PDB file of C-alpha atoms in Angstrom:
ATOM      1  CA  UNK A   1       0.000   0.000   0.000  1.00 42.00           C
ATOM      2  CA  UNK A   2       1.230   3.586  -0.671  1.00 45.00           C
ATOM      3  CA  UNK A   3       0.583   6.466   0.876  1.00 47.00           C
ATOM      4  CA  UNK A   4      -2.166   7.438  -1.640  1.00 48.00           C
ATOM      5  CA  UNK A   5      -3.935   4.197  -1.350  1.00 47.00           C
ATOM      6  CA  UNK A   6      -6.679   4.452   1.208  1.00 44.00           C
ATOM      7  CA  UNK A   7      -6.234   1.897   4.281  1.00 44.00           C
ATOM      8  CA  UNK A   8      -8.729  -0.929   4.161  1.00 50.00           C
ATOM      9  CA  UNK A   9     -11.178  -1.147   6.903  1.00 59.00           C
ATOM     10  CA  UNK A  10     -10.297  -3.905   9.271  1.00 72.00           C
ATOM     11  CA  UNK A  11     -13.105  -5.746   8.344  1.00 79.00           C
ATOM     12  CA  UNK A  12     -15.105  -7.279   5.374  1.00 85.00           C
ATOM     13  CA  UNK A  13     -17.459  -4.854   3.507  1.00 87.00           C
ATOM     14  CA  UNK A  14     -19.827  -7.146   2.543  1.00 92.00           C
ATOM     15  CA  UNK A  15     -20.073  -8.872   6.038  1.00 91.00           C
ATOM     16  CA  UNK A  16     -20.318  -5.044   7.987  1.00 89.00           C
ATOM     17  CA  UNK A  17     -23.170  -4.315   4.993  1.00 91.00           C
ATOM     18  CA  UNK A  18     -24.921  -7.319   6.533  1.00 93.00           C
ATOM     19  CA  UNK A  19     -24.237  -6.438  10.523  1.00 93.00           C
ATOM     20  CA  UNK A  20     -25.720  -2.786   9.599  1.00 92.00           C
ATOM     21  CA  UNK A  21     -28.804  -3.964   7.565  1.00 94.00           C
ATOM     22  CA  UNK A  22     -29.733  -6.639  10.792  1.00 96.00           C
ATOM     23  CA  UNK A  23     -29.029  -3.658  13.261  1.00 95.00           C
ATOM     24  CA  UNK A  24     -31.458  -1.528  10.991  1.00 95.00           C
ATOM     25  CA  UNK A  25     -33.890  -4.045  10.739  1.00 97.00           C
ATOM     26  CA  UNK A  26     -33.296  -4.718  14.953  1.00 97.00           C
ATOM     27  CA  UNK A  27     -33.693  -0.757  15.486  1.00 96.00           C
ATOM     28  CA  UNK A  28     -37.174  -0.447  13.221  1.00 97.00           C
ATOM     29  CA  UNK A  29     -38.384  -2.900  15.588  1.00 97.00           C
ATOM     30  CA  UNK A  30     -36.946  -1.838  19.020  1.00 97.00           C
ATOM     31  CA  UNK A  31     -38.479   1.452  17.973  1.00 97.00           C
ATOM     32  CA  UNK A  32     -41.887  -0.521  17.523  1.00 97.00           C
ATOM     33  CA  UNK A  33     -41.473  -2.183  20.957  1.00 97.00           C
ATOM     34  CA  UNK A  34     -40.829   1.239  22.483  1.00 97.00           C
ATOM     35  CA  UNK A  35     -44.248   2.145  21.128  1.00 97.00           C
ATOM     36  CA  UNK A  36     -45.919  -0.741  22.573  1.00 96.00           C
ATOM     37  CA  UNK A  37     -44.087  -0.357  25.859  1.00 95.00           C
ATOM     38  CA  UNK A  38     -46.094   3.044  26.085  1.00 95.00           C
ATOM     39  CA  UNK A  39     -48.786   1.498  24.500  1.00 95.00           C
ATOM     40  CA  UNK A  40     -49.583  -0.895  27.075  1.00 93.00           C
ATOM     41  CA  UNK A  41     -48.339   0.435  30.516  1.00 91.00           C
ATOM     42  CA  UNK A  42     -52.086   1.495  31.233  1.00 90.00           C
ATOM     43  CA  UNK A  43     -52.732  -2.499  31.922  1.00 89.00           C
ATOM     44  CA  UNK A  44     -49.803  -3.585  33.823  1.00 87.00           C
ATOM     45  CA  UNK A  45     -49.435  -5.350  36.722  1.00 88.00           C
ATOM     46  CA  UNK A  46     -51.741  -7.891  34.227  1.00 89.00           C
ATOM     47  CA  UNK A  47     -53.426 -11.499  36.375  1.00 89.00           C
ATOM     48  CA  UNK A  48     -55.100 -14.060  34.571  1.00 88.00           C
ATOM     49  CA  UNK A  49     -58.551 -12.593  34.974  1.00 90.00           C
ATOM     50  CA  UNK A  50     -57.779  -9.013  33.630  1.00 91.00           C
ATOM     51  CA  UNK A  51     -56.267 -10.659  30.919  1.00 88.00           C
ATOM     52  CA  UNK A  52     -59.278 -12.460  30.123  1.00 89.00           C
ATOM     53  CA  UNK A  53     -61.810  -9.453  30.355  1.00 92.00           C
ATOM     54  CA  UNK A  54     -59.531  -7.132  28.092  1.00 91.00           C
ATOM     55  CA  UNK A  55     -61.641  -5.545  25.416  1.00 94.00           C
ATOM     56  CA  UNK A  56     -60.218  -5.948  21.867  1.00 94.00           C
ATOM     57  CA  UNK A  57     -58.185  -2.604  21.946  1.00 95.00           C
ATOM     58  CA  UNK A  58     -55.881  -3.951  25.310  1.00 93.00           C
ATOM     59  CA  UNK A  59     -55.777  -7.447  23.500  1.00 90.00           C
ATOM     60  CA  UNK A  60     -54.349  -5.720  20.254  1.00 94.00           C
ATOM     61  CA  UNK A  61     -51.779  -3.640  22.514  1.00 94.00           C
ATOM     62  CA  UNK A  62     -50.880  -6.916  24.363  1.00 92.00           C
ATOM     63  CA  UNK A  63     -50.456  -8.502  20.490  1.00 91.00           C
ATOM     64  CA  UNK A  64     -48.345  -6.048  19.008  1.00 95.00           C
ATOM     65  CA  UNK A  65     -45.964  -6.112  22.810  1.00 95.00           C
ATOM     66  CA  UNK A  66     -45.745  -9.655  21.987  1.00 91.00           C
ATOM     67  CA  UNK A  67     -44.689 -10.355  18.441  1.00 94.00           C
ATOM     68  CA  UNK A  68     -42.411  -7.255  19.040  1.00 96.00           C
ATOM     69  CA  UNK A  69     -40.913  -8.200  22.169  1.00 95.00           C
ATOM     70  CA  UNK A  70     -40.203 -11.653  20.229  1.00 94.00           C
ATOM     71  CA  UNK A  71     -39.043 -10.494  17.054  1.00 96.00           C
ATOM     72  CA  UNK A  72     -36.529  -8.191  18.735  1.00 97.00           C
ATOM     73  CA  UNK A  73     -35.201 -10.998  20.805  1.00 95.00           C
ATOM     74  CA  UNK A  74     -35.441 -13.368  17.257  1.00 95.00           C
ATOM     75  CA  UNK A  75     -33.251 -10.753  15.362  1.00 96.00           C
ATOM     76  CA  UNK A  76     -30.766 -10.052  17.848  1.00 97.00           C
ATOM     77  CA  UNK A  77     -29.955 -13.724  18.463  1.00 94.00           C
ATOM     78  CA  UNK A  78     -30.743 -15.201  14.776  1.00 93.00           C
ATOM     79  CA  UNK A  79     -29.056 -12.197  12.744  1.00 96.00           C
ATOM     80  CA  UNK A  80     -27.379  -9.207  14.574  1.00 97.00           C
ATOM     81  CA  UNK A  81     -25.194 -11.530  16.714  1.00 96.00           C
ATOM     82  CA  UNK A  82     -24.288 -14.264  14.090  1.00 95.00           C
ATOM     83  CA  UNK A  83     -23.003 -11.474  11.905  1.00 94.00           C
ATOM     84  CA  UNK A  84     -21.103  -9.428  14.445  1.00 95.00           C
ATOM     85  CA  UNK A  85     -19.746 -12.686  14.760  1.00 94.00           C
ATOM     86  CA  UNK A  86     -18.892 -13.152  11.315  1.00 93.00           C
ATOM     87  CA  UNK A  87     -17.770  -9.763  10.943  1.00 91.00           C
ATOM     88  CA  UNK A  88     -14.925 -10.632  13.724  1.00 90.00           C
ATOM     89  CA  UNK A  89     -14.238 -13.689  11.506  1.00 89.00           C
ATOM     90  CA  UNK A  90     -15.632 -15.744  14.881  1.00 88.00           C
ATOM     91  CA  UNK A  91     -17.245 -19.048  13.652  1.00 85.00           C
ATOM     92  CA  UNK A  92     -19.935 -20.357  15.874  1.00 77.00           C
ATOM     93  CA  UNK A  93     -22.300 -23.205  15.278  1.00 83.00           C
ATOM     94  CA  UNK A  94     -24.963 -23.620  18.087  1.00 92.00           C
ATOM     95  CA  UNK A  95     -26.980 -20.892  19.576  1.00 91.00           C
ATOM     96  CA  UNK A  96     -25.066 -21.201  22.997  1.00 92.00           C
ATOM     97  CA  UNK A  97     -21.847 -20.396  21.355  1.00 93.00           C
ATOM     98  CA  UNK A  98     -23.447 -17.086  19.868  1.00 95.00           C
ATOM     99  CA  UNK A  99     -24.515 -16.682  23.368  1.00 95.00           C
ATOM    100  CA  UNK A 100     -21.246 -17.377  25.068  1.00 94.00           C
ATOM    101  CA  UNK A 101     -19.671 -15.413  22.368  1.00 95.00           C
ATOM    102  CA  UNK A 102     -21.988 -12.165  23.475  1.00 96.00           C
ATOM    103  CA  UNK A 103     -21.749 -12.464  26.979  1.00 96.00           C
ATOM    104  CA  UNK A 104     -18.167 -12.442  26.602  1.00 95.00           C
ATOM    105  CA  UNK A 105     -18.284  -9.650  24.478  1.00 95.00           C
ATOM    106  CA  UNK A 106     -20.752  -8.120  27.556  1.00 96.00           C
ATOM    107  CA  UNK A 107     -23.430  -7.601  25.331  1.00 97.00           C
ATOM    108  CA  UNK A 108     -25.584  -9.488  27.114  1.00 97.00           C
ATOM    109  CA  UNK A 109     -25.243  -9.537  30.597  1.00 95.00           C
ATOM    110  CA  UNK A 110     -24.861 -13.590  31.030  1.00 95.00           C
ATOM    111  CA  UNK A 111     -26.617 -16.754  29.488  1.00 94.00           C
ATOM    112  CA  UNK A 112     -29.077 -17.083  32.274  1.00 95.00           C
ATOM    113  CA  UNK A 113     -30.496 -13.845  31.895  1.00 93.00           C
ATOM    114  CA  UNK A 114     -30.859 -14.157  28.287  1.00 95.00           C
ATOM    115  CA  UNK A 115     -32.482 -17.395  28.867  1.00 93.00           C
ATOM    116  CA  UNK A 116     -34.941 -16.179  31.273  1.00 91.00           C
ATOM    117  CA  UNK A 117     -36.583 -13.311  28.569  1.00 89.00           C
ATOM    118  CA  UNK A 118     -36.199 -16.437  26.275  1.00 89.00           C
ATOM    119  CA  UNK A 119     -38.234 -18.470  28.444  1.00 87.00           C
ATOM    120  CA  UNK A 120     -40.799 -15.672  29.033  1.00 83.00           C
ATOM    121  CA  UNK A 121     -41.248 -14.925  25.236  1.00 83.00           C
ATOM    122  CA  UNK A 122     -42.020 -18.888  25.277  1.00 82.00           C
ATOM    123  CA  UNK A 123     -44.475 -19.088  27.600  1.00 79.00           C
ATOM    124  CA  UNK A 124     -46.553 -15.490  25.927  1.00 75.00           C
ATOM    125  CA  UNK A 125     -46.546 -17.255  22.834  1.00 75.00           C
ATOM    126  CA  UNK A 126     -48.339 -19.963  23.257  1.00 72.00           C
ATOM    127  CA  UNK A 127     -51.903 -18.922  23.803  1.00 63.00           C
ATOM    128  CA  UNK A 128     -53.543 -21.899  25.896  1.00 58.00           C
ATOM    129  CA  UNK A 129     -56.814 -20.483  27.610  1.00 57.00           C
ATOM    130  CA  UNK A 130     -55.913 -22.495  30.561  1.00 70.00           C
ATOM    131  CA  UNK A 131     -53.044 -20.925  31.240  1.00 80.00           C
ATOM    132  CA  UNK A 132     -54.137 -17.046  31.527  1.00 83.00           C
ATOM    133  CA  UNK A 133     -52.545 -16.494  34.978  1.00 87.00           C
ATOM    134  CA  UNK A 134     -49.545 -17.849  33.379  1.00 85.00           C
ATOM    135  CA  UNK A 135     -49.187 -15.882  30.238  1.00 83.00           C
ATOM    136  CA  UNK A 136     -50.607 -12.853  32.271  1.00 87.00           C
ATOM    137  CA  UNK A 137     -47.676 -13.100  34.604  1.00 87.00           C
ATOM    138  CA  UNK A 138     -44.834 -13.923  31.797  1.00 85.00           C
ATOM    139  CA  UNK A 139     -45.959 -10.817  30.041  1.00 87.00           C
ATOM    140  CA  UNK A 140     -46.067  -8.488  33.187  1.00 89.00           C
ATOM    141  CA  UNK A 141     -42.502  -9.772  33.302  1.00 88.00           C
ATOM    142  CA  UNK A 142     -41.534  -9.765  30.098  1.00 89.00           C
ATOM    143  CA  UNK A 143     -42.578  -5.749  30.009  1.00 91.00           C
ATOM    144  CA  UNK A 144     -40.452  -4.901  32.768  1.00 90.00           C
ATOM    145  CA  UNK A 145     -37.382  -7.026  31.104  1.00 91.00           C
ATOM    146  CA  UNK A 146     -38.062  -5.223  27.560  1.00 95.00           C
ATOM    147  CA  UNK A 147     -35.589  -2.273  28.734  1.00 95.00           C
ATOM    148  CA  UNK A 148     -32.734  -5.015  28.847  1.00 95.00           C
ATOM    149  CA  UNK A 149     -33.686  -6.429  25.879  1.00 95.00           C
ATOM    150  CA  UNK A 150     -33.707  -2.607  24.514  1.00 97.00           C
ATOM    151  CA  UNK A 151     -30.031  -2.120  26.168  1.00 96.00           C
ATOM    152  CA  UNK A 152     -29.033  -5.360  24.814  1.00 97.00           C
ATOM    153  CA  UNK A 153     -29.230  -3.624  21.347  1.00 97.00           C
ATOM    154  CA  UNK A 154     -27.806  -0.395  22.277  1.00 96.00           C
ATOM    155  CA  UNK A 155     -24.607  -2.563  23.735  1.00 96.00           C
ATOM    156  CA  UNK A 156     -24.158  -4.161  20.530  1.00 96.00           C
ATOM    157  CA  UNK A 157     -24.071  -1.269  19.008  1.00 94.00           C
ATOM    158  CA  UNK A 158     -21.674   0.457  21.339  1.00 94.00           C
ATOM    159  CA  UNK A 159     -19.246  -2.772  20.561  1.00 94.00           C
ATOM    160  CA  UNK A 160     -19.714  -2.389  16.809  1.00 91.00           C
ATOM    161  CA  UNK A 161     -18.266   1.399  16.959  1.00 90.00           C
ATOM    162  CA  UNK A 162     -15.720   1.358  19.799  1.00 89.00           C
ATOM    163  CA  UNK A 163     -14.158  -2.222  19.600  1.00 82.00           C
ATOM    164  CA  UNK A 164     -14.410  -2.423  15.616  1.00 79.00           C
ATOM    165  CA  UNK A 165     -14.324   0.755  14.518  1.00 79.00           C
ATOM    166  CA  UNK A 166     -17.831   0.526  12.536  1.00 77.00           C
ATOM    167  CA  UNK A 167     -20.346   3.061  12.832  1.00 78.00           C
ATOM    168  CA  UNK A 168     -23.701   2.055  12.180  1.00 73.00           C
ATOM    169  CA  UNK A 169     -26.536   4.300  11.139  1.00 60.00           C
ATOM    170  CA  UNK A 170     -29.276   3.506  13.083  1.00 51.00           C
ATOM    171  CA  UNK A 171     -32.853   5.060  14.263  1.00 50.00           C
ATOM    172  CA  UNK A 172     -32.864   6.070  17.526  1.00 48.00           C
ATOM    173  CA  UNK A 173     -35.507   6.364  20.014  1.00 41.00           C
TER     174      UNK A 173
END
């Protein structure tokens, strides 16, 4: 390289292309989940009877919290971490070594508590009619863990510009 060549970036274009389209796509829906947040904090603490009675407006709210909440947590572990991962040329093949890979990175702050909003999102899925008090009480949680899920995010995006060097233009709050 000479001195009029411009220095490459330390990593592969192609692959931070991919890392910055996931974090867009990750950011569009963090900003939807933010919505819902507000959206829904009217009917929170929920129990399995209030969750029953809700009119169709509250059940919609409670909807859109839900595939957000899950989509978020989807993207970050099926996309935006598997291709900071491949960005830092870091092969991984199961889910727990993505997951051991970002809480090393301290992007998310261990397995366990990853596993617990995972677990949550599981049981808010499933809508069994039998299990109201349930699902009333994983949601109630899973509202009050959405920050962390939200900071989970912004830490990945705070690695991506201070330990790579890659700036990524995403919508904020």
């Amino acid at each position: 390289m000479t001195a009029t060549e411009p220095a490459s970036p330390p990593y592969d274009p192609k692959l931070a292309a991919l890392f910055a389209a996931n974090v867009r796509e990750a950011e569009r829906v963090a900003q939807n989940l933010r919505a819902s947040l507000r959206r829904t904090a009217h009917l929170l603490p929920l129990d399995g009877a209030l969750l029953e009675q809700l009119d169709d407006e509250g059940k919609e709210r409670l909807d859109a919290f839900r595939v957000r909440f899950a989509d978020l947590q989807d993207l970050l572990a099926g996309k935006v971490f598997r291709s900071l991962l491949l960005l830092e040329e870091e092969q991984t093949i199961s889910q727990l070594d993505v997951l051991n890979a970002m809480e090393k990175r301290r992007i998310i702050p261990s397995f366990q508590a990853w596993k617990r909003l995972r677990d949550l999102r599981n049981i808010f899925m499933h809508d069994y009619p039998e299990h109201a008090q349930e699902r009333a009480e994983a949601l109630t949680l899973a509202v009050a863990g959405a920050p962390e899920l939200l900071a989970v995010l912004d830490r990945t995006v705070a690695y991506a510009k201070d330990r790579i060097g890659l700036r990524v233009a995403a919508g904020r709050h």
